[in-house]
Structure formats: C-alpha cells, structure tokens
Phi, psi and omega in degrees: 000125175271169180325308207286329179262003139300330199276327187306301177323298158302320169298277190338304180296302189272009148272350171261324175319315198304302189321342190087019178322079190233148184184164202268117193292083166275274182301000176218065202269173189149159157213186208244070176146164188260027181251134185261120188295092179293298194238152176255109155223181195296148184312160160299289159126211206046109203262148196300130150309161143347289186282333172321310200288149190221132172238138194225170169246151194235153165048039172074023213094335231269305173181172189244163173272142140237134196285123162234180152262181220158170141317106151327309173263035150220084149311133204280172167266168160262138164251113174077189197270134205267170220240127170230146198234097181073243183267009209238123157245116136322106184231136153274104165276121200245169177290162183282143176295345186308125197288311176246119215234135180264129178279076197247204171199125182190166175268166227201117171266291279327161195240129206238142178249154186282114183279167191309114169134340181279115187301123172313311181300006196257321207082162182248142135267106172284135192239111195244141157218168193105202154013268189229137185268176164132173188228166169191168188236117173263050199348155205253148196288134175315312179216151179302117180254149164302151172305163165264147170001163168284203213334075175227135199279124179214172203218158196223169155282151153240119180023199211276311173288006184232163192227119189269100186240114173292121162271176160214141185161209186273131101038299198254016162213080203288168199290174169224141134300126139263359176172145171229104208233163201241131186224169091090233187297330185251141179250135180272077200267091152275141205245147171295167204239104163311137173302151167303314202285334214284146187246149208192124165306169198220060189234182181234100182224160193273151175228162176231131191238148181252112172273147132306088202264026216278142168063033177231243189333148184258161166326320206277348204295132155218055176198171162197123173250155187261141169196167146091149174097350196066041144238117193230165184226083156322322189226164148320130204236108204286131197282111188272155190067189181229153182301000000 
C-alpha cells in the first residue's frame, strides 16, 4: 500500500472520528484473527519466537500480512516506514496502542506496505524487530499483478494452513471468522454477524484477518470468497503466493 493511500486512509478516519462519529457495526464487522475478543484483560504477554514469525503478500504485492502470536485483539503496528537492503525488507514492529487485551495466544497480523521499487517476483527476506523479532522468507510471486482498486479486499497465503484476508472498514470492528469451507478451487471465508449492541468507529480503515484453512483447503485451492459480516466479495478474490 502506498504512503498517499495511508494518508488517505487517515484522512478519512480522523475527519469522521473528529466529528464524535460512533454507531452500532452493522456494516463493517471483523477482526484481525480469527479469535473473537470476547473479555478485556491485561494482555497475555509474550513475545513471538523466531520461528513464529509468517509472511504472506497482499495486494498484487503491494504490501504483506505479517503473522505473530500473540493477543487476538491486540496486534503490534508497524512503525514508520520499513526499510530495504538488496533483497532483505526490514520492519519495527511496536506494540498496540490498545489498552486491553483477551487474553489469548493466536496468530495475528499486521499490514506492513511494501515500499515502491520492490520486485514482488524476485522475493523477500523479512526481518522483524521491535514488538516481536525474528526473520521469515517470502518466496517472490509467479508473475507481477496490478495492485487492486483502492479499499479492495485481496488475500494471501502466510504459510501452508493460514489465509491472510484484507478488508476495509471500521478500525474498531475488524471481522471475526466463523467458518470456512472448500468447494473444487475456491474457499468460502464467512464472517460472524456482529452483536447488535456492539459499538465501532466510523472510519474506513484495512484490517487483516487470519483464517485458519487446516483440513478445509486443498492443494488446488487459488481463490476465496467473502460474506457475512458486513463483508461482501462479489466475485472471488484470487489468493496470492503459494502454500
């Protein structure tokens, strides 16, 4: 994702935010995994091993999921813009401003962009420090895809059971999965139906949610449609990298 559409991204939230814009997540419900913050307790704590860290590509290339463990509800940020040296991108990952944390261990994303110049097709070495440490290898893409539309939802591999899926919507009620099922080539990701009562900011911002796909998806799988949730995919949204 480039800079001008983070800025965008940010304009948009803090001028409806500004306004005191708050209302009950009819349309844009979700999270950024697929454990639902059920209870506000102090975070579980523990920082992502080595071997933890998972990366997958989002958005034609564009930018990546990158995975830890972790709070379900609370995912580190990237801080500032990550850094590239030959083939190696660097990210600092700092901890969520979020105050209260469910005290869980699940994976978890953030969406970190890629900056401008970097060949998808070549691969990455990722490098994480900060938040949580650690390295992972992003195998480089068969071929180069256009980015997708702006706030348009695409999807990714982060190693072989999980599916990295980009949304756009409110900021304080990222998706939940509820289920995921397999037909031939394409995987079905439905999203929970948000409580009513439950309250969500009213900006438009990307969340990235981690499907599990362990014993659902097939060798074959290269597509995924979205429902549910105040999330819809008209069409099937083709899944970038391989398993």
């Amino acid at each position: 994702m480039s800079p001008h559409r983070l800025t965008l991204i940010a304009a948009i939230g803090a001028g409806l935010l500004a306004a005191g814009a708050l209302t009950g997540c009819a349309t844009a419900a979700s999270t950024q995994g697929s454990t639902p913050a059920s209870s506000s307790t102090p975070d579980a704590g523990g920082t992502a091993s080595a071997d933890s860290i998972q990366v997958g590509w989002l958005e034609g290339g564009a930018a990546i999921a990158l995975v830890t463990l972790g709070s379900s509800s609370c995912p580190p940020v990237a801080e500032g813009e990550p850094s590239v040296e030959g083939t190696t991108l660097t990210v600092v990952l700092a901890d969520s401003p979020r105050t209260t944390c469910t005290r869980d261990m699940a994976p978890r994303a953030t969406l970190v962009s890629v900056p401008t110049g970097v060949d998808p097709t070549a691969g990455l070495a990722v490098r994480v420090t900060g938040a949580a440490e650690g390295a992972a290898m992003l195998p480089g893409l068969a071929a180069a895809s256009a980015s997708p539309e702006q706030f348009t939802s695409s999807a990714g591999w982060v190693g072989r059971d999980l599916l990295a899926v980009l949304t756009y919507g409110s900021s304080g009620c990222p998706p939940v999965v509820e289920s995921v099922t397999a037909a031939g080539s394409e995987l079905s990701v439905q999203f929970a139906t948000p409580p009513a009562d439950r309250i969500c900011t009213m900006d438009l911002a990307p969340r990235v949610t981690v499907a599990d796909v362990t014993g659902v998806a097939g060798p074959d799988v290269t597509s995924v449609a979205l429902s549910g949730g105040g999330v819809e995919a008209p069409e099937p949204i083709a899944i970038l990298g391989s398993r």
